[in-house]
PDB file of N, CA and C and ligand atoms in Angstrom:
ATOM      1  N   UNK A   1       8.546  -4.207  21.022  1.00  0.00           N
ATOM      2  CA  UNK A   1       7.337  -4.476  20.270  1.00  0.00           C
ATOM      3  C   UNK A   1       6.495  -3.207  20.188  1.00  0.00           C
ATOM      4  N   UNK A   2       6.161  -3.138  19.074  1.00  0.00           N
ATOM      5  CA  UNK A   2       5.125  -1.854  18.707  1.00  0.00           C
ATOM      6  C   UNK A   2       3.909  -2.423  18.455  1.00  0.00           C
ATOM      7  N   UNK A   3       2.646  -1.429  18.898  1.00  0.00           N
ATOM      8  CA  UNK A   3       1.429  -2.030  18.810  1.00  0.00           C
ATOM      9  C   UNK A   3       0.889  -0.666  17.699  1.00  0.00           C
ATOM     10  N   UNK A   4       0.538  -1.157  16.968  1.00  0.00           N
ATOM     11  CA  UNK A   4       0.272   0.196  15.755  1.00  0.00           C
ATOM     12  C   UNK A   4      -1.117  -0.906  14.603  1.00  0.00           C
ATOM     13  N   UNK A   5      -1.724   0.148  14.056  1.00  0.00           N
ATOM     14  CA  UNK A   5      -2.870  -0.249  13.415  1.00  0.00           C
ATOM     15  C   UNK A   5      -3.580   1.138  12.866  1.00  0.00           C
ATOM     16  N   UNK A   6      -5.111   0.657  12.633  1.00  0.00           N
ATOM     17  CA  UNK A   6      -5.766   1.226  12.117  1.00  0.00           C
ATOM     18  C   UNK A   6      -7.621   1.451  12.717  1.00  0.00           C
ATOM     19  N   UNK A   7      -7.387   2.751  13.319  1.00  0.00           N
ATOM     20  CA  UNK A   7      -9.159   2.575  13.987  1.00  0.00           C
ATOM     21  C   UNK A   7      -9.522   3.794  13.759  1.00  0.00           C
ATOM     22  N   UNK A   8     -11.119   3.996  13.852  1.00  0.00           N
ATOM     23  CA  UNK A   8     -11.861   5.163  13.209  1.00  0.00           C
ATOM     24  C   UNK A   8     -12.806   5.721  14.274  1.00  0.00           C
ATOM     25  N   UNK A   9     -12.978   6.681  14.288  1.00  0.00           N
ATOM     26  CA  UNK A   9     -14.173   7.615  15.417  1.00  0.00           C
ATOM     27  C   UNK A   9     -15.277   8.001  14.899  1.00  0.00           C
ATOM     28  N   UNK A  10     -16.597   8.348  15.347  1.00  0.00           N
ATOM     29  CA  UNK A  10     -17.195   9.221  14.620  1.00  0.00           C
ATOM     30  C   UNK A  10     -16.988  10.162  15.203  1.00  0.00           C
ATOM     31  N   UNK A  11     -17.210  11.075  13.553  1.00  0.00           N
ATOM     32  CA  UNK A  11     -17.070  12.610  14.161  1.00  0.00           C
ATOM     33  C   UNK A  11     -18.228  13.353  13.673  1.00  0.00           C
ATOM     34  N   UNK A  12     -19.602  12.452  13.045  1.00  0.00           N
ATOM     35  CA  UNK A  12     -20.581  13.319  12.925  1.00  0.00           C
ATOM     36  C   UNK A  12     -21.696  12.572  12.669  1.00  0.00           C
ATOM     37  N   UNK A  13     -22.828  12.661  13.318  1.00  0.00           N
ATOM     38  CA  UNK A  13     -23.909  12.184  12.927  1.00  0.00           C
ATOM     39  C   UNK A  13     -25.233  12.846  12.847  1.00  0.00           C
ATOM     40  N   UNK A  14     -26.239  12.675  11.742  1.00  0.00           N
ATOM     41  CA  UNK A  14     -27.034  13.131  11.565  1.00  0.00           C
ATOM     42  C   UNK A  14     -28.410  12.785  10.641  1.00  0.00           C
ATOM     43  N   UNK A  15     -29.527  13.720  11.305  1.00  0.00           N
ATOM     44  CA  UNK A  15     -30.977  12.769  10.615  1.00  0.00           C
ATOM     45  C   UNK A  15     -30.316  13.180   9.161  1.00  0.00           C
ATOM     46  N   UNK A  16     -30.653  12.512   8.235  1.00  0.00           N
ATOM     47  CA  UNK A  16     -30.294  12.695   6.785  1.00  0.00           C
ATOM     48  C   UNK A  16     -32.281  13.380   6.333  1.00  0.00           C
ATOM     49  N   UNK A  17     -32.854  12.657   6.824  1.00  0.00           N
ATOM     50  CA  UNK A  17     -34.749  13.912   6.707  1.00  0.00           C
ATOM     51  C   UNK A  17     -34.678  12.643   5.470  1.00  0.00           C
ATOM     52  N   UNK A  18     -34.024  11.348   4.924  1.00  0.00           N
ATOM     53  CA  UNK A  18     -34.322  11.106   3.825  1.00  0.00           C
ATOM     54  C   UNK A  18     -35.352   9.885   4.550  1.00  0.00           C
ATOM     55  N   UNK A  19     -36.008   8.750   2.741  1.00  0.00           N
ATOM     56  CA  UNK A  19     -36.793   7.890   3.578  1.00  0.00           C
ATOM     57  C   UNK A  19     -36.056   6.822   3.456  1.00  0.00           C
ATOM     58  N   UNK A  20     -36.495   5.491   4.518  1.00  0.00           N
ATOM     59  CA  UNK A  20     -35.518   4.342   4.206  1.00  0.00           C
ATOM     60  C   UNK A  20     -36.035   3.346   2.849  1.00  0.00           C
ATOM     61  N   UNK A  21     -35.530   3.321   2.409  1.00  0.00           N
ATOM     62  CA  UNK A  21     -35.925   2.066   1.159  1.00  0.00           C
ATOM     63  C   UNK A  21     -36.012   0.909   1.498  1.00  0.00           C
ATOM     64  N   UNK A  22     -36.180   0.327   2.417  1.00  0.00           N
ATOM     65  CA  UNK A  22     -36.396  -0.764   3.107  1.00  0.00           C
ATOM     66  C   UNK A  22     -37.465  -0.622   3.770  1.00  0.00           C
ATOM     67  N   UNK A  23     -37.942   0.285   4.910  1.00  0.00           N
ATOM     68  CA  UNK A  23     -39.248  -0.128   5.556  1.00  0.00           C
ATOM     69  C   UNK A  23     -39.869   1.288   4.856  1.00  0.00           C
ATOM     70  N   UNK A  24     -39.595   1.914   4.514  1.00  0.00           N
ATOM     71  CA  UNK A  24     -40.376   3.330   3.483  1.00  0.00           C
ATOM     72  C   UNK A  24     -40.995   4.092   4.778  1.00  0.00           C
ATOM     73  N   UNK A  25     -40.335   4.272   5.653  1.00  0.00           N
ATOM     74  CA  UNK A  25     -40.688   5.027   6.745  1.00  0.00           C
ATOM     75  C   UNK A  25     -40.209   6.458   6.797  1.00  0.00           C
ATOM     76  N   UNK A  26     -40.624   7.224   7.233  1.00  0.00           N
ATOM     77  CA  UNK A  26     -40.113   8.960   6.374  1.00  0.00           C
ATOM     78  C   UNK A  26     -39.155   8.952   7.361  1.00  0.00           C
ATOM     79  N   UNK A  27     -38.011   9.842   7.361  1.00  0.00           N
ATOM     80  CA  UNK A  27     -36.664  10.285   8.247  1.00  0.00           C
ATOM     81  C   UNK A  27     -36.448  10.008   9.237  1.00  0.00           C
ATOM     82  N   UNK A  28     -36.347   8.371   8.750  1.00  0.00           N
ATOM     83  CA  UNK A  28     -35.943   7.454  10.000  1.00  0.00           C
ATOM     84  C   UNK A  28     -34.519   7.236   9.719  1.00  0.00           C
ATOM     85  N   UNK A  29     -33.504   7.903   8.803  1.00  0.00           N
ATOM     86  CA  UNK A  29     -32.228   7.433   8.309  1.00  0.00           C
ATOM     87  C   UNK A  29     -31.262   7.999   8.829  1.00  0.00           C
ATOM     88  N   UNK A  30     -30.664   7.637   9.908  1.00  0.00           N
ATOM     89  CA  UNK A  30     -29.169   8.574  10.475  1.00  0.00           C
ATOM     90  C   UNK A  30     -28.320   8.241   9.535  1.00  0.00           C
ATOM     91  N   UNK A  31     -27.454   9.177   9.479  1.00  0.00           N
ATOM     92  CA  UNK A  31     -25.809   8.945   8.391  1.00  0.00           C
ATOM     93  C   UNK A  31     -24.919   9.159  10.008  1.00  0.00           C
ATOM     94  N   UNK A  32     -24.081   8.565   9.357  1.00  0.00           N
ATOM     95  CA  UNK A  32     -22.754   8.583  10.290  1.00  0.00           C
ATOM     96  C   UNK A  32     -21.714   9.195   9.757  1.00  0.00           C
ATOM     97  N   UNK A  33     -20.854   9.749  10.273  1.00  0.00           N
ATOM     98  CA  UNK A  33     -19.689  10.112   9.392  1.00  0.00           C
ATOM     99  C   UNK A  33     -18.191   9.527  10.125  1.00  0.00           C
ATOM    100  N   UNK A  34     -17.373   8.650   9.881  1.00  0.00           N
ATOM    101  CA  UNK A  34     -16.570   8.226  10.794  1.00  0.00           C
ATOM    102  C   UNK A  34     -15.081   8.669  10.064  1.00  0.00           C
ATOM    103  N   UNK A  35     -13.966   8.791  11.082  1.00  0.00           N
ATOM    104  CA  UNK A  35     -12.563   9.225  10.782  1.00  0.00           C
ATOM    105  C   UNK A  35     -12.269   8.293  11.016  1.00  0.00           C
ATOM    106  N   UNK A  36     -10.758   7.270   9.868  1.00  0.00           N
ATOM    107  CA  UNK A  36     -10.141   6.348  10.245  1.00  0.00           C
ATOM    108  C   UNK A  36      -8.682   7.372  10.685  1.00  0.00           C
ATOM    109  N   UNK A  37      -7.753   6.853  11.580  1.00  0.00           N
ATOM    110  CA  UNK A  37      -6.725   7.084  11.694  1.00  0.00           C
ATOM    111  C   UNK A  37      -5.814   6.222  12.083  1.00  0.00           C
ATOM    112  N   UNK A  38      -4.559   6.378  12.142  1.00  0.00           N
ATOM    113  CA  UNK A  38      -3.516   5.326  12.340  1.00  0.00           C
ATOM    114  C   UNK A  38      -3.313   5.440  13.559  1.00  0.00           C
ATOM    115  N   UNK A  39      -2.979   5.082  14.550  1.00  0.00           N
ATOM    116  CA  UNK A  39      -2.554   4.748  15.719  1.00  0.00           C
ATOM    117  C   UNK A  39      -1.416   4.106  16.215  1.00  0.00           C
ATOM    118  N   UNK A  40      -0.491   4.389  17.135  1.00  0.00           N
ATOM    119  CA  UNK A  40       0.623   3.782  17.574  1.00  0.00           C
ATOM    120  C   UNK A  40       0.257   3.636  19.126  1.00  0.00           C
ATOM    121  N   UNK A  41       0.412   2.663  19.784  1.00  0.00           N
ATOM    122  CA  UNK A  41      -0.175   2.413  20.971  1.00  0.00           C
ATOM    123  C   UNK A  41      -1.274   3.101  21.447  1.00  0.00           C
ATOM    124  N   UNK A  42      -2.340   2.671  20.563  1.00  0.00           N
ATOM    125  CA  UNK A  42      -3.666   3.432  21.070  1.00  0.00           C
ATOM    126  C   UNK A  42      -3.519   4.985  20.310  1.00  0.00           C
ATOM    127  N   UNK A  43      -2.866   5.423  20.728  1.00  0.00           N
ATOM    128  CA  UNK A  43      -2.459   6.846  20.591  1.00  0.00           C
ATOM    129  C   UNK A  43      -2.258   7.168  18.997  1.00  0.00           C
ATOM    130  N   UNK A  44      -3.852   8.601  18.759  1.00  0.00           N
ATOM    131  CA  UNK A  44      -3.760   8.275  17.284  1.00  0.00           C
ATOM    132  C   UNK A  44      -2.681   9.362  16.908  1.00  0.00           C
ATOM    133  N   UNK A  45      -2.352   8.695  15.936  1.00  0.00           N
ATOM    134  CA  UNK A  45      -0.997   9.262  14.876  1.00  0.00           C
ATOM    135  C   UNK A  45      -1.317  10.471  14.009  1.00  0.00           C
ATOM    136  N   UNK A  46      -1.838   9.874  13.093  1.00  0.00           N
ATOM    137  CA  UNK A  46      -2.484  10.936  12.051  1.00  0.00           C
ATOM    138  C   UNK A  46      -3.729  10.584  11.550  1.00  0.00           C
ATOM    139  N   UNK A  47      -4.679  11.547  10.986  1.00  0.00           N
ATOM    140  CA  UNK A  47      -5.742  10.359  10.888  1.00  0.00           C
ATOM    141  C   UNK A  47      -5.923  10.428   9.177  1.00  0.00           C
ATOM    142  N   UNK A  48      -6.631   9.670   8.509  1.00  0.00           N
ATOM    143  CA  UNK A  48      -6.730   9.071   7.207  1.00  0.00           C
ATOM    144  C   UNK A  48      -8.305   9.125   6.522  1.00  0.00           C
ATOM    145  N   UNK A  49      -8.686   8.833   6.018  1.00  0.00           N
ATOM    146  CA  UNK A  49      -9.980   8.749   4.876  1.00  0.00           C
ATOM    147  C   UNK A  49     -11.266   8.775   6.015  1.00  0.00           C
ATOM    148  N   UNK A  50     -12.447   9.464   5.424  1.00  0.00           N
ATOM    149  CA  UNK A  50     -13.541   9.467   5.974  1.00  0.00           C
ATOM    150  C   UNK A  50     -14.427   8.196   5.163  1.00  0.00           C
ATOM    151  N   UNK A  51     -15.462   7.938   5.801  1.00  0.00           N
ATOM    152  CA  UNK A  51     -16.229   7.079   5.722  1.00  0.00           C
ATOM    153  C   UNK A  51     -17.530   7.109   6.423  1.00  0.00           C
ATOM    154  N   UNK A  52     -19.016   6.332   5.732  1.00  0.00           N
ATOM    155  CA  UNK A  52     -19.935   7.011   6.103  1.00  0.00           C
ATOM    156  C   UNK A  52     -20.598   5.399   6.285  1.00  0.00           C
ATOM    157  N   UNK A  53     -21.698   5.504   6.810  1.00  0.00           N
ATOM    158  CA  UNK A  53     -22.624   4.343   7.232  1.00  0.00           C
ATOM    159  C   UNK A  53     -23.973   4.957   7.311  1.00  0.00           C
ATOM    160  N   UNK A  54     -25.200   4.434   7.364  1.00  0.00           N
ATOM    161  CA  UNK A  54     -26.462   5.134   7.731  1.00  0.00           C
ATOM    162  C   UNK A  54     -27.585   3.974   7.942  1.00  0.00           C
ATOM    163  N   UNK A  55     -28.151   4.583   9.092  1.00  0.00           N
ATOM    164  CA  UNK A  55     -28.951   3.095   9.942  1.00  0.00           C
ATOM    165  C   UNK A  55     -30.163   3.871  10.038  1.00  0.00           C
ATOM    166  N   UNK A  56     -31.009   2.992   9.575  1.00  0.00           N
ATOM    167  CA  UNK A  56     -32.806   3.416   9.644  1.00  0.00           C
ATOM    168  C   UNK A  56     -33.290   3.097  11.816  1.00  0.00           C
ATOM    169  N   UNK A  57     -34.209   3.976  12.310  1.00  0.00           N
ATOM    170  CA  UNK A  57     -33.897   3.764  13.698  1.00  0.00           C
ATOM    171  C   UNK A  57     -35.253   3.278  13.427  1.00  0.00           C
ATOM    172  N   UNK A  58     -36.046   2.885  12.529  1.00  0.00           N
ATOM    173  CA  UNK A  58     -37.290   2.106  12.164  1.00  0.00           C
ATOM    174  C   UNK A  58     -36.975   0.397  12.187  1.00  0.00           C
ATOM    175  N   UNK A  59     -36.149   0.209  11.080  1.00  0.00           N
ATOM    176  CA  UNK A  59     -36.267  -1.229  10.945  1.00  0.00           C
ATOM    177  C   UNK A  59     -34.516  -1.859  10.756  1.00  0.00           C
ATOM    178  N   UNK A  60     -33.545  -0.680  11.576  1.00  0.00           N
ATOM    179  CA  UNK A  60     -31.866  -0.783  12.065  1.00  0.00           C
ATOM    180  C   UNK A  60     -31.285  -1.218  10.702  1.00  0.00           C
ATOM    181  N   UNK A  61     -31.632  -1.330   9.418  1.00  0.00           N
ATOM    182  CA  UNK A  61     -30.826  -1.324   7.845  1.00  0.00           C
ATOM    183  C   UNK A  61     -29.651  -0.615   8.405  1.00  0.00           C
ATOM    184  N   UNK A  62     -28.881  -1.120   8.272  1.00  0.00           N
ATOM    185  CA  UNK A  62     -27.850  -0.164   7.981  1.00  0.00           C
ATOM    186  C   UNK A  62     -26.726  -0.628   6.735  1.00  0.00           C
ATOM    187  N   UNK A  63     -26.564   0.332   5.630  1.00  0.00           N
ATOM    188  CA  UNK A  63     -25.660   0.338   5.093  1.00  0.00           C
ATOM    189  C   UNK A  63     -24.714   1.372   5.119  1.00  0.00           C
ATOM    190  N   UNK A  64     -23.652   0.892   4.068  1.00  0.00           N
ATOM    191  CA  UNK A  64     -22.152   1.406   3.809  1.00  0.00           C
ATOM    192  C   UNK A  64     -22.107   2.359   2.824  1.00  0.00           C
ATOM    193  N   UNK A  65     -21.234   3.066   2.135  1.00  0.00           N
ATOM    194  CA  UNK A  65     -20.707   3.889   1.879  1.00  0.00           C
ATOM    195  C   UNK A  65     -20.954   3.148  -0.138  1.00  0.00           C
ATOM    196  N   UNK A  66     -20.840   2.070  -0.309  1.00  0.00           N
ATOM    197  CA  UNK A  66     -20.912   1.479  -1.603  1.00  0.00           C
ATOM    198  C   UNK A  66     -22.351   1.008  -2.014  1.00  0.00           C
ATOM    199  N   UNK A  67     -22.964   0.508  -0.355  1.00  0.00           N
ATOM    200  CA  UNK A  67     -24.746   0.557  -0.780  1.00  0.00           C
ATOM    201  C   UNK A  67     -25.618   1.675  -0.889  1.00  0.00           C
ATOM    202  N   UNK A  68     -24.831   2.801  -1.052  1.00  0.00           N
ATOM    203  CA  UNK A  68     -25.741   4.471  -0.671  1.00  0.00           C
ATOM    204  C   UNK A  68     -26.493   3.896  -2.501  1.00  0.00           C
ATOM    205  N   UNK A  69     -27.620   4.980  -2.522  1.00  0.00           N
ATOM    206  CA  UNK A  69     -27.952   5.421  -3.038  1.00  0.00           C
ATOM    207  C   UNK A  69     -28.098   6.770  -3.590  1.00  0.00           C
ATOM    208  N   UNK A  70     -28.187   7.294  -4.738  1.00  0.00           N
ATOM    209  CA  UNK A  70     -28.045   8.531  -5.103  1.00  0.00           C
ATOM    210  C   UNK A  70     -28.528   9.613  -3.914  1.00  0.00           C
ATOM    211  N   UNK A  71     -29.637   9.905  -3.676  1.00  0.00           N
ATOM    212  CA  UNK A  71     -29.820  10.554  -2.627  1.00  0.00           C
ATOM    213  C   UNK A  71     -29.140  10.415  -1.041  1.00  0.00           C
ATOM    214  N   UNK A  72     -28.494   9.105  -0.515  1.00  0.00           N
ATOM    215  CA  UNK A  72     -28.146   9.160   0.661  1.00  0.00           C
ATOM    216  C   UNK A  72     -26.000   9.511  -0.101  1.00  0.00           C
ATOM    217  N   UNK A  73     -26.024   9.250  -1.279  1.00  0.00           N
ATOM    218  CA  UNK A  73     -24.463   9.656  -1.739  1.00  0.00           C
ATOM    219  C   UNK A  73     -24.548  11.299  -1.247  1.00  0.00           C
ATOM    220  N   UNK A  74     -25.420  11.977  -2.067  1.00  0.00           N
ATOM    221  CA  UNK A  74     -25.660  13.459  -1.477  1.00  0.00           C
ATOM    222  C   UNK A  74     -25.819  14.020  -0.369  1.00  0.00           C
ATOM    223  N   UNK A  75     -26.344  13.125   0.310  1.00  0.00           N
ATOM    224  CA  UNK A  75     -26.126  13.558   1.779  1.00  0.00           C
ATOM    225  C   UNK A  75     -24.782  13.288   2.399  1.00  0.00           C
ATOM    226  N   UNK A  76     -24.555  12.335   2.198  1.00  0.00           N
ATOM    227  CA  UNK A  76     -22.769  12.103   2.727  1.00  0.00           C
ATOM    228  C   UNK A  76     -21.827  13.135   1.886  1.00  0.00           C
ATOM    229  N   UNK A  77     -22.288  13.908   1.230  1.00  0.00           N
ATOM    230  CA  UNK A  77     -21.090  14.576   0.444  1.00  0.00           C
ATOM    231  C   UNK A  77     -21.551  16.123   1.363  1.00  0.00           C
ATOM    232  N   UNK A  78     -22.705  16.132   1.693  1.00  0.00           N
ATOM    233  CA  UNK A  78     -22.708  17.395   2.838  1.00  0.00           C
ATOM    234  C   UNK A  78     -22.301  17.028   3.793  1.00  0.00           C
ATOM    235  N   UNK A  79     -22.826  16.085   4.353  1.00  0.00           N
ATOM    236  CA  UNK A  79     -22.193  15.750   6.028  1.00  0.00           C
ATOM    237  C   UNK A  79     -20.107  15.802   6.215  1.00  0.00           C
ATOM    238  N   UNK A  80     -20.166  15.158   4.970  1.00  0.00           N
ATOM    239  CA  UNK A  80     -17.938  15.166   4.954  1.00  0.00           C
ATOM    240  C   UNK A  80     -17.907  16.555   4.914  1.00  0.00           C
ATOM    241  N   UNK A  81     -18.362  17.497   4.218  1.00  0.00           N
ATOM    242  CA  UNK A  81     -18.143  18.456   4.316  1.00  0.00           C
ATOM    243  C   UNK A  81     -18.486  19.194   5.432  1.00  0.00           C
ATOM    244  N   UNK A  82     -18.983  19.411   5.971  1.00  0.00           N
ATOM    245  CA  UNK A  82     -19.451  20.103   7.877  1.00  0.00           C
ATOM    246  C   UNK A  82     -18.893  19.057   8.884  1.00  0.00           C
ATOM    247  N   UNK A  83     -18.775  17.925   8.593  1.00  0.00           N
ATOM    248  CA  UNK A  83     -17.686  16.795   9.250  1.00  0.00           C
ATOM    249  C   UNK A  83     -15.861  17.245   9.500  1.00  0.00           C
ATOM    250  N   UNK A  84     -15.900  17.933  10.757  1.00  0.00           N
ATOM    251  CA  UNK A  84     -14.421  18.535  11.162  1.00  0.00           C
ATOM    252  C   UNK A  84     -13.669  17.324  11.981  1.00  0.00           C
ATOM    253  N   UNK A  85     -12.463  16.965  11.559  1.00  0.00           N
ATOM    254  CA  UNK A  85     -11.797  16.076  11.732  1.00  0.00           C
ATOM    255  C   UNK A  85     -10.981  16.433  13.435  1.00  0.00           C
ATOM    256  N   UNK A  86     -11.367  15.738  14.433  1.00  0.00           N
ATOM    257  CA  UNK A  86     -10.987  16.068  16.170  1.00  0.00           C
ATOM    258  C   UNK A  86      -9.569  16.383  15.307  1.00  0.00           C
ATOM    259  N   UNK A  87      -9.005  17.743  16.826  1.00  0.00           N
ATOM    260  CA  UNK A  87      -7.405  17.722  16.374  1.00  0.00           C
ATOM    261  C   UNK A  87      -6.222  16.595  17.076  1.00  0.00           C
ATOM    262  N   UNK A  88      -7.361  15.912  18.290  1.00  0.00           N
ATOM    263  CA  UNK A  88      -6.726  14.556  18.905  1.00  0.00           C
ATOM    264  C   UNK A  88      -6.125  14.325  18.046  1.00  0.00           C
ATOM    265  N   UNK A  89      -6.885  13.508  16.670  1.00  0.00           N
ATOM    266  CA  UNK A  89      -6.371  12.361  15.976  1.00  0.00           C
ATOM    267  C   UNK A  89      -4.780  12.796  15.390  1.00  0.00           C
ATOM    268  N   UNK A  90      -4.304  13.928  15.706  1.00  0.00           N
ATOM    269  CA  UNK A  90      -3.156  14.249  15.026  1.00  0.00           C
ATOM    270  C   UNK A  90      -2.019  14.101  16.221  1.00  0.00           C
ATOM    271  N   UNK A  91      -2.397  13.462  17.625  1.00  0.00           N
ATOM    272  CA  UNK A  91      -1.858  13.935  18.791  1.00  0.00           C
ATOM    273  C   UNK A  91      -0.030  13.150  18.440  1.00  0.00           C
ATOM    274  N   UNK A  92       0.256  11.893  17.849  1.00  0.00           N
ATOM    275  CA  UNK A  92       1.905  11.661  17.698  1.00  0.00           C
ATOM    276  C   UNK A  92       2.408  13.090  16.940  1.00  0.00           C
ATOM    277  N   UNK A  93       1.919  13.337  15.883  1.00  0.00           N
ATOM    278  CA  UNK A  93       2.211  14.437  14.816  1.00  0.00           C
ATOM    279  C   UNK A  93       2.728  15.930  15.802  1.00  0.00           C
ATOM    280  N   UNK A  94       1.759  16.109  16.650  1.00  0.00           N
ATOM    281  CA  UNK A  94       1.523  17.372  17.414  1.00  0.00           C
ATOM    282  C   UNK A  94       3.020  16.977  18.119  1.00  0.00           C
ATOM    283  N   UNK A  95       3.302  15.630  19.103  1.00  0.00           N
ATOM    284  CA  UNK A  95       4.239  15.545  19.741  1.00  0.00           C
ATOM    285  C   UNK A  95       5.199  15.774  18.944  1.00  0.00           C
ATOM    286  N   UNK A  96       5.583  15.034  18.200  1.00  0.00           N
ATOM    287  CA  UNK A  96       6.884  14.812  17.038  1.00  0.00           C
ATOM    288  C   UNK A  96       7.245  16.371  17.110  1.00  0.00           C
ATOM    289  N   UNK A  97       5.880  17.186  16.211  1.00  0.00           N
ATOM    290  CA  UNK A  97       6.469  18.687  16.116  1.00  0.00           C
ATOM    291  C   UNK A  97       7.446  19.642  17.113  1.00  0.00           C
ATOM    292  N   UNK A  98       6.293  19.115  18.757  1.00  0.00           N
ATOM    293  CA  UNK A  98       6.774  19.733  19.285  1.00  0.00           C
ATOM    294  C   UNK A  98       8.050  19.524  19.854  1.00  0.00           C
ATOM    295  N   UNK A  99       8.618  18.708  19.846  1.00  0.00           N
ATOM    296  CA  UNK A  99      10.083  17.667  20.004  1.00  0.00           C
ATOM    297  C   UNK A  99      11.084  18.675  19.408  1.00  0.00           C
ATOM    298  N   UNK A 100      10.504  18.619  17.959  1.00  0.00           N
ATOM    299  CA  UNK A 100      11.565  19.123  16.991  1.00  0.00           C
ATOM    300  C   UNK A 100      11.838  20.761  17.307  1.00  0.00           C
ATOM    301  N   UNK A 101      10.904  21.055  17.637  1.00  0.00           N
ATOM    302  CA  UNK A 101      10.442  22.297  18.073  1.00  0.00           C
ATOM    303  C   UNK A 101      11.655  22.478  19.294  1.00  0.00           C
ATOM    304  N   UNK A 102      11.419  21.488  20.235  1.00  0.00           N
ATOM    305  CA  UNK A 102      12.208  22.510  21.255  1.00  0.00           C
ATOM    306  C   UNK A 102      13.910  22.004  21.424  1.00  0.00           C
ATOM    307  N   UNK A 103      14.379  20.845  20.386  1.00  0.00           N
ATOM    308  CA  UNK A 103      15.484  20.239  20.245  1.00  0.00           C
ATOM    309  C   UNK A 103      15.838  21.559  19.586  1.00  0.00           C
ATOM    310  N   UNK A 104      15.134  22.507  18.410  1.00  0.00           N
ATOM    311  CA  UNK A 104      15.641  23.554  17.563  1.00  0.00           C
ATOM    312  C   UNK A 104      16.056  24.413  18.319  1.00  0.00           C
ATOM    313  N   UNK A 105      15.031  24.915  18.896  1.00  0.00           N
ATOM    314  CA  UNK A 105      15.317  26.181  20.385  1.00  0.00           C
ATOM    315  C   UNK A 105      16.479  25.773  20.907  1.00  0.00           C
ATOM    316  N   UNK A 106      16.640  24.466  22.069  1.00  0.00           N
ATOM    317  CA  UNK A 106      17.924  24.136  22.558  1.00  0.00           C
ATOM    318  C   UNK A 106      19.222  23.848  21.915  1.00  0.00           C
ATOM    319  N   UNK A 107      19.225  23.987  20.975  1.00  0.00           N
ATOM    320  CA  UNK A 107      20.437  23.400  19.999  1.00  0.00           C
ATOM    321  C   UNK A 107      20.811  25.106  19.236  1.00  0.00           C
ATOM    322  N   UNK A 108      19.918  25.821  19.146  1.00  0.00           N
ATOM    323  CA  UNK A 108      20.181  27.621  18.627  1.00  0.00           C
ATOM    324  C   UNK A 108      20.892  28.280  20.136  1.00  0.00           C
ATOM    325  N   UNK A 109      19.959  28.263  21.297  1.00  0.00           N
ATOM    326  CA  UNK A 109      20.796  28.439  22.438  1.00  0.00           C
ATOM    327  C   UNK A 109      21.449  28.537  23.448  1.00  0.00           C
ATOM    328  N   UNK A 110      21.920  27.205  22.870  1.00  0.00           N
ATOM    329  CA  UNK A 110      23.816  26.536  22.892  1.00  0.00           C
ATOM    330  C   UNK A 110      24.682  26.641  22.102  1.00  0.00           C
ATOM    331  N   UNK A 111      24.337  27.073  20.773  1.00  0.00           N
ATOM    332  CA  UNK A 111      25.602  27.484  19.594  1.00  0.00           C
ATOM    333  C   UNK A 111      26.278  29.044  20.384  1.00  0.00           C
TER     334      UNK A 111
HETATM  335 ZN1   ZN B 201     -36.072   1.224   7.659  1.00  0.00          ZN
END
């Protein structure tokens, strides 16, 4: 049995300085920036699409990535961008490589 799926980290958060449209309180709006990745027993695989959230620490709104508004869209398009993806999330990938890696070495010399 394999246990494999789909889970996400954050890998960046920050005041966005914008205001909330809900309680109109000035730069009370964190953005989040989260990494989904695939996972095979816990252990992430590779990782996949970013995704953003942002919670007022005034009156806890928090929306998604489809409720942004023009100004909080702009901020998530800076944050993905300064948003560096951990090199964990690649840790099966890293193994696999290095597998192949040293099956190549041992198999060159023994010919
Ligand atoms: Zn608010």
């Amino acid at each position: 049995m394999v246990i494999f799926g789909l889970r996400s980290t954050t890998i960046a958060s920050l005041n966005s300085q914008l205001q909330c449209r809900h309680c109109h309180t000035n730069e009370s709006v964190w953005l989040y920036i989260y990494r989904h990745y695939f996972h095979i027993f816990w252990i992430p695989a590779f990782p996949l699409w970013k995704s953003a959230a942002s919670q007022c620490t005034h009156c806890k709104q928090v929306l998604t990535n489809n409720e942004f508004d023009d100004e909080l869209k702009q901020a998530k398009t800076e944050a993905v961008k300064i948003a560096k993806t951990p090199i964990w999330t690649f840790s099966w990938l890293l193994v696999g490589a290095a597998i192949v890696a040293l099956l190549t070495i041992s198999s060159l010399l023994n010919s």
